[in-house]
PDB file of C-alpha atoms and ligand atoms in Angstrom:
ATOM      1  CA  UNK A  28       0.090   0.314   0.204  1.00 48.00           C
ATOM      2  CA  UNK A  29       1.832   3.209  -0.728  1.00 52.00           C
ATOM      3  CA  UNK A  30       1.362   6.002   1.245  1.00 51.00           C
ATOM      4  CA  UNK A  31      -1.399   7.399  -0.536  1.00 52.00           C
ATOM      5  CA  UNK A  32      -3.964   5.012   0.198  1.00 64.00           C
ATOM      6  CA  UNK A  33      -3.206   5.126   4.333  1.00 73.00           C
ATOM      7  CA  UNK A  34      -5.288   7.209   6.358  1.00 92.00           C
ATOM      8  CA  UNK A  35      -8.375   9.280   4.827  1.00 97.00           C
ATOM      9  CA  UNK A  36      -8.450   9.026   1.333  1.00 97.00           C
ATOM     10  CA  UNK A  37     -11.358  10.471  -1.473  1.00 98.00           C
ATOM     11  CA  UNK A  38     -11.043   9.179  -4.775  1.00 98.00           C
ATOM     12  CA  UNK A  39     -11.952  11.669  -7.420  1.00 98.00           C
ATOM     13  CA  UNK A  40     -14.476   9.359  -9.477  1.00 98.00           C
ATOM     14  CA  UNK A  41     -14.146  10.062 -13.468  1.00 98.00           C
ATOM     15  CA  UNK A  42     -17.111  11.482 -13.511  1.00 98.00           C
ATOM     16  CA  UNK A  43     -18.991  10.540 -10.930  1.00 98.00           C
ATOM     17  CA  UNK A  44     -18.614  10.847  -6.787  1.00 98.00           C
ATOM     18  CA  UNK A  45     -16.057  11.555  -4.655  1.00 98.00           C
ATOM     19  CA  UNK A  46     -15.271   7.934  -2.867  1.00 98.00           C
ATOM     20  CA  UNK A  47     -13.839   8.723   0.791  1.00 98.00           C
ATOM     21  CA  UNK A  48     -13.015   5.835   2.390  1.00 98.00           C
ATOM     22  CA  UNK A  49     -10.944   5.656   5.888  1.00 97.00           C
ATOM     23  CA  UNK A  50     -12.286   7.357   9.013  1.00 97.00           C
ATOM     24  CA  UNK A  51     -14.953   9.847   7.524  1.00 97.00           C
ATOM     25  CA  UNK A  52     -18.155  11.578   9.385  1.00 98.00           C
ATOM     26  CA  UNK A  53     -20.041  13.665   7.483  1.00 98.00           C
ATOM     27  CA  UNK A  54     -22.034  17.155   8.750  1.00 98.00           C
ATOM     28  CA  UNK A  55     -24.785  18.847   7.155  1.00 97.00           C
ATOM     29  CA  UNK A  56     -27.291  21.400   9.121  1.00 95.00           C
ATOM     30  CA  UNK A  57     -25.152  21.196  12.147  1.00 95.00           C
ATOM     31  CA  UNK A  58     -25.596  17.255  12.662  1.00 97.00           C
ATOM     32  CA  UNK A  59     -23.214  14.226  11.737  1.00 98.00           C
ATOM     33  CA  UNK A  60     -25.314  12.067   9.068  1.00 98.00           C
ATOM     34  CA  UNK A  61     -22.336   9.355   8.029  1.00 98.00           C
ATOM     35  CA  UNK A  62     -19.938   8.139  10.577  1.00 98.00           C
ATOM     36  CA  UNK A  63     -18.435   5.674   8.187  1.00 98.00           C
ATOM     37  CA  UNK A  64     -15.226   3.618   6.566  1.00 97.00           C
ATOM     38  CA  UNK A  65     -16.898   3.891   2.966  1.00 98.00           C
ATOM     39  CA  UNK A  66     -18.913   6.996   1.965  1.00 98.00           C
ATOM     40  CA  UNK A  67     -19.728   8.137  -1.857  1.00 98.00           C
ATOM     41  CA  UNK A  68     -20.374  12.174  -1.832  1.00 98.00           C
ATOM     42  CA  UNK A  69     -22.400  13.850  -4.701  1.00 98.00           C
ATOM     43  CA  UNK A  70     -20.106  16.244  -6.980  1.00 98.00           C
ATOM     44  CA  UNK A  71     -21.890  16.213  -9.849  1.00 98.00           C
ATOM     45  CA  UNK A  72     -24.217  18.815  -7.995  1.00 97.00           C
ATOM     46  CA  UNK A  73     -27.639  16.676  -9.396  1.00 97.00           C
ATOM     47  CA  UNK A  74     -27.747  13.960  -6.359  1.00 98.00           C
ATOM     48  CA  UNK A  75     -31.744  13.841  -4.906  1.00 97.00           C
ATOM     49  CA  UNK A  76     -29.867  11.952  -1.828  1.00 97.00           C
ATOM     50  CA  UNK A  77     -27.456  14.952  -0.957  1.00 97.00           C
ATOM     51  CA  UNK A  78     -24.852  14.695   0.219  1.00 98.00           C
ATOM     52  CA  UNK A  79     -24.618  11.875  -0.879  1.00 98.00           C
ATOM     53  CA  UNK A  80     -24.614  10.087  -4.609  1.00 98.00           C
ATOM     54  CA  UNK A  81     -27.956   8.650  -5.685  1.00 98.00           C
ATOM     55  CA  UNK A  82     -25.999   7.768  -9.521  1.00 98.00           C
ATOM     56  CA  UNK A  83     -27.705  11.048 -10.759  1.00 98.00           C
ATOM     57  CA  UNK A  84     -24.408  12.376 -12.446  1.00 98.00           C
ATOM     58  CA  UNK A  85     -25.050   9.282 -14.942  1.00 98.00           C
ATOM     59  CA  UNK A  86     -28.210  10.995 -15.867  1.00 98.00           C
ATOM     60  CA  UNK A  87     -26.794  14.564 -15.971  1.00 98.00           C
ATOM     61  CA  UNK A  88     -24.058  12.754 -17.709  1.00 98.00           C
ATOM     62  CA  UNK A  89     -21.459  14.386 -15.479  1.00 98.00           C
ATOM     63  CA  UNK A  90     -18.507  14.633 -17.996  1.00 96.00           C
ATOM     64  CA  UNK A  91     -15.662  15.103 -15.554  1.00 97.00           C
ATOM     65  CA  UNK A  92     -12.379  13.799 -15.967  1.00 98.00           C
ATOM     66  CA  UNK A  93     -11.472  13.368 -12.713  1.00 98.00           C
ATOM     67  CA  UNK A  94      -7.977  14.942 -11.974  1.00 98.00           C
ATOM     68  CA  UNK A  95      -6.477  17.633 -10.091  1.00 97.00           C
ATOM     69  CA  UNK A  96      -7.349  21.072 -12.039  1.00 91.00           C
ATOM     70  CA  UNK A  97      -6.358  23.721  -9.141  1.00 88.00           C
ATOM     71  CA  UNK A  98      -6.665  24.260  -5.843  1.00 91.00           C
ATOM     72  CA  UNK A  99      -5.163  21.721  -2.819  1.00 93.00           C
ATOM     73  CA  UNK A 100      -5.939  21.123   0.574  1.00 94.00           C
ATOM     74  CA  UNK A 101      -3.871  22.882   3.004  1.00 91.00           C
ATOM     75  CA  UNK A 102      -2.065  21.865   6.495  1.00 85.00           C
ATOM     76  CA  UNK A 103      -3.922  23.479   9.070  1.00 76.00           C
ATOM     77  CA  UNK A 104      -2.282  23.604  11.760  1.00 66.00           C
ATOM     78  CA  UNK A 105      -2.252  20.468  14.654  1.00 59.00           C
ATOM     79  CA  UNK A 106      -4.516  17.839  12.713  1.00 53.00           C
ATOM     80  CA  UNK A 107      -3.932  16.988  17.404  1.00 56.00           C
ATOM     81  CA  UNK A 108      -5.394  13.242  18.208  1.00 56.00           C
ATOM     82  CA  UNK A 109      -8.463  13.123  16.091  1.00 66.00           C
ATOM     83  CA  UNK A 110      -8.091  10.321  12.637  1.00 89.00           C
ATOM     84  CA  UNK A 111     -10.680  10.982  11.658  1.00 94.00           C
ATOM     85  CA  UNK A 112     -11.822  13.630   9.122  1.00 96.00           C
ATOM     86  CA  UNK A 113     -14.830  15.435   9.178  1.00 97.00           C
ATOM     87  CA  UNK A 114     -16.770  16.769   5.849  1.00 98.00           C
ATOM     88  CA  UNK A 115     -18.821  19.630   6.262  1.00 98.00           C
ATOM     89  CA  UNK A 116     -21.485  20.666   4.008  1.00 98.00           C
ATOM     90  CA  UNK A 117     -21.553  24.135   4.118  1.00 98.00           C
ATOM     91  CA  UNK A 118     -25.579  25.540   3.368  1.00 96.00           C
ATOM     92  CA  UNK A 119     -25.733  25.488  -0.878  1.00 97.00           C
ATOM     93  CA  UNK A 120     -21.700  25.543  -0.739  1.00 98.00           C
ATOM     94  CA  UNK A 121     -18.795  22.803  -0.708  1.00 98.00           C
ATOM     95  CA  UNK A 122     -17.244  20.350   1.090  1.00 98.00           C
ATOM     96  CA  UNK A 123     -14.983  21.199   3.799  1.00 98.00           C
ATOM     97  CA  UNK A 124     -12.607  19.362   4.531  1.00 97.00           C
ATOM     98  CA  UNK A 125     -11.646  19.263   8.242  1.00 96.00           C
ATOM     99  CA  UNK A 126      -8.575  17.401   9.683  1.00 95.00           C
ATOM    100  CA  UNK A 127      -6.758  14.894   7.339  1.00 95.00           C
ATOM    101  CA  UNK A 128      -7.524  13.539   4.309  1.00 96.00           C
ATOM    102  CA  UNK A 129      -5.567  12.345   0.469  1.00 96.00           C
ATOM    103  CA  UNK A 130      -7.278  13.218  -2.646  1.00 97.00           C
ATOM    104  CA  UNK A 131      -6.564  11.041  -4.740  1.00 97.00           C
ATOM    105  CA  UNK A 132      -7.060  12.226  -8.600  1.00 98.00           C
ATOM    106  CA  UNK A 133      -8.213   9.498 -11.647  1.00 98.00           C
ATOM    107  CA  UNK A 134      -4.438   9.657 -12.545  1.00 98.00           C
ATOM    108  CA  UNK A 135      -3.228   8.841  -9.426  1.00 97.00           C
ATOM    109  CA  UNK A 136      -2.007  12.763  -8.546  1.00 96.00           C
ATOM    110  CA  UNK A 137      -2.406  13.844  -5.087  1.00 96.00           C
ATOM    111  CA  UNK A 138      -3.077  16.656  -2.550  1.00 96.00           C
ATOM    112  CA  UNK A 139      -3.017  16.053   1.002  1.00 95.00           C
ATOM    113  CA  UNK A 140      -3.637  18.234   3.648  1.00 95.00           C
ATOM    114  CA  UNK A 141      -5.653  19.460   6.774  1.00 95.00           C
ATOM    115  CA  UNK A 142      -8.107  21.976   5.411  1.00 96.00           C
ATOM    116  CA  UNK A 143      -9.855  23.248   2.232  1.00 97.00           C
ATOM    117  CA  UNK A 144     -13.022  22.836   0.276  1.00 98.00           C
ATOM    118  CA  UNK A 145     -14.296  20.635  -1.979  1.00 98.00           C
ATOM    119  CA  UNK A 146     -16.845  21.201  -5.231  1.00 98.00           C
ATOM    120  CA  UNK A 147     -19.970  19.551  -5.090  1.00 98.00           C
ATOM    121  CA  UNK A 148     -22.220  21.728  -7.264  1.00 98.00           C
ATOM    122  CA  UNK A 149     -20.535  20.496 -10.178  1.00 97.00           C
ATOM    123  CA  UNK A 150     -19.063  24.063 -11.699  1.00 97.00           C
ATOM    124  CA  UNK A 151     -16.010  24.202 -10.116  1.00 97.00           C
ATOM    125  CA  UNK A 152     -13.220  25.050 -13.104  1.00 97.00           C
ATOM    126  CA  UNK A 153     -10.709  23.341 -10.503  1.00 97.00           C
ATOM    127  CA  UNK A 154     -12.273  21.036  -9.835  1.00 97.00           C
ATOM    128  CA  UNK A 155     -12.366  18.937  -7.631  1.00 98.00           C
ATOM    129  CA  UNK A 156     -11.720  22.251  -5.302  1.00 98.00           C
ATOM    130  CA  UNK A 157     -14.633  24.981  -5.066  1.00 98.00           C
ATOM    131  CA  UNK A 158     -13.535  27.661  -7.011  1.00 97.00           C
ATOM    132  CA  UNK A 159     -16.620  30.298  -5.110  1.00 97.00           C
ATOM    133  CA  UNK A 160     -18.746  28.875  -9.133  1.00 97.00           C
ATOM    134  CA  UNK A 161     -21.547  27.678  -6.752  1.00 98.00           C
ATOM    135  CA  UNK A 162     -22.833  31.672  -5.735  1.00 96.00           C
ATOM    136  CA  UNK A 163     -22.994  32.418  -9.256  1.00 95.00           C
ATOM    137  CA  UNK A 164     -24.383  29.404 -10.320  1.00 92.00           C
ATOM    138  CA  UNK A 165     -27.284  29.166  -6.967  1.00 93.00           C
ATOM    139  CA  UNK A 166     -26.176  25.882  -6.197  1.00 96.00           C
ATOM    140  CA  UNK A 167     -28.869  24.914  -3.853  1.00 94.00           C
ATOM    141  CA  UNK A 168     -27.860  21.651  -1.710  1.00 91.00           C
ATOM    142  CA  UNK A 169     -32.097  21.156  -0.685  1.00 84.00           C
TER     143      UNK A 169
HETATM  144  S1  FES B  30     -19.113  23.851  -4.339  1.00 89.27           S
HETATM  145 FE1  FES B  30     -18.614  24.301  -6.413  1.00 89.27          FE
HETATM  146  S2  FES B  30     -17.869  26.094  -6.671  1.00 89.27           S
HETATM  147 FE2  FES B  30     -17.870  25.689  -4.889  1.00 89.27          FE
END
């Protein structure tokens, strides 16, 4: 197992969701909605079960190669003793990373850190990271 495969990993599926493995907590509306070791989160913006993937990327023909086009995760001070990553679903905005995570693109490139914002509206020009396009596109996560 390579270093990139240890710990918490978010695989960027081409034309599909973010597939997270490790120790994953997902928070939406101020509540933990998933405490899991394996979850697929929507990044096309069209799931009817946000923040989770429901396969809608196929219906809408989500066209994304799953590469890292820009942006990155950054280190954010002490990660503490926590080994889990908390993914906070911002209201009508991105997936906020809070804790250790390695994003792995479809070509194997990685970005590791403890803080960042992952696009879930499908509109970012720096996928898989948020570039603020959710505001102009009027993305609604409800
Ligand atoms: S959530 Fe897609 S650009 Fe911010």
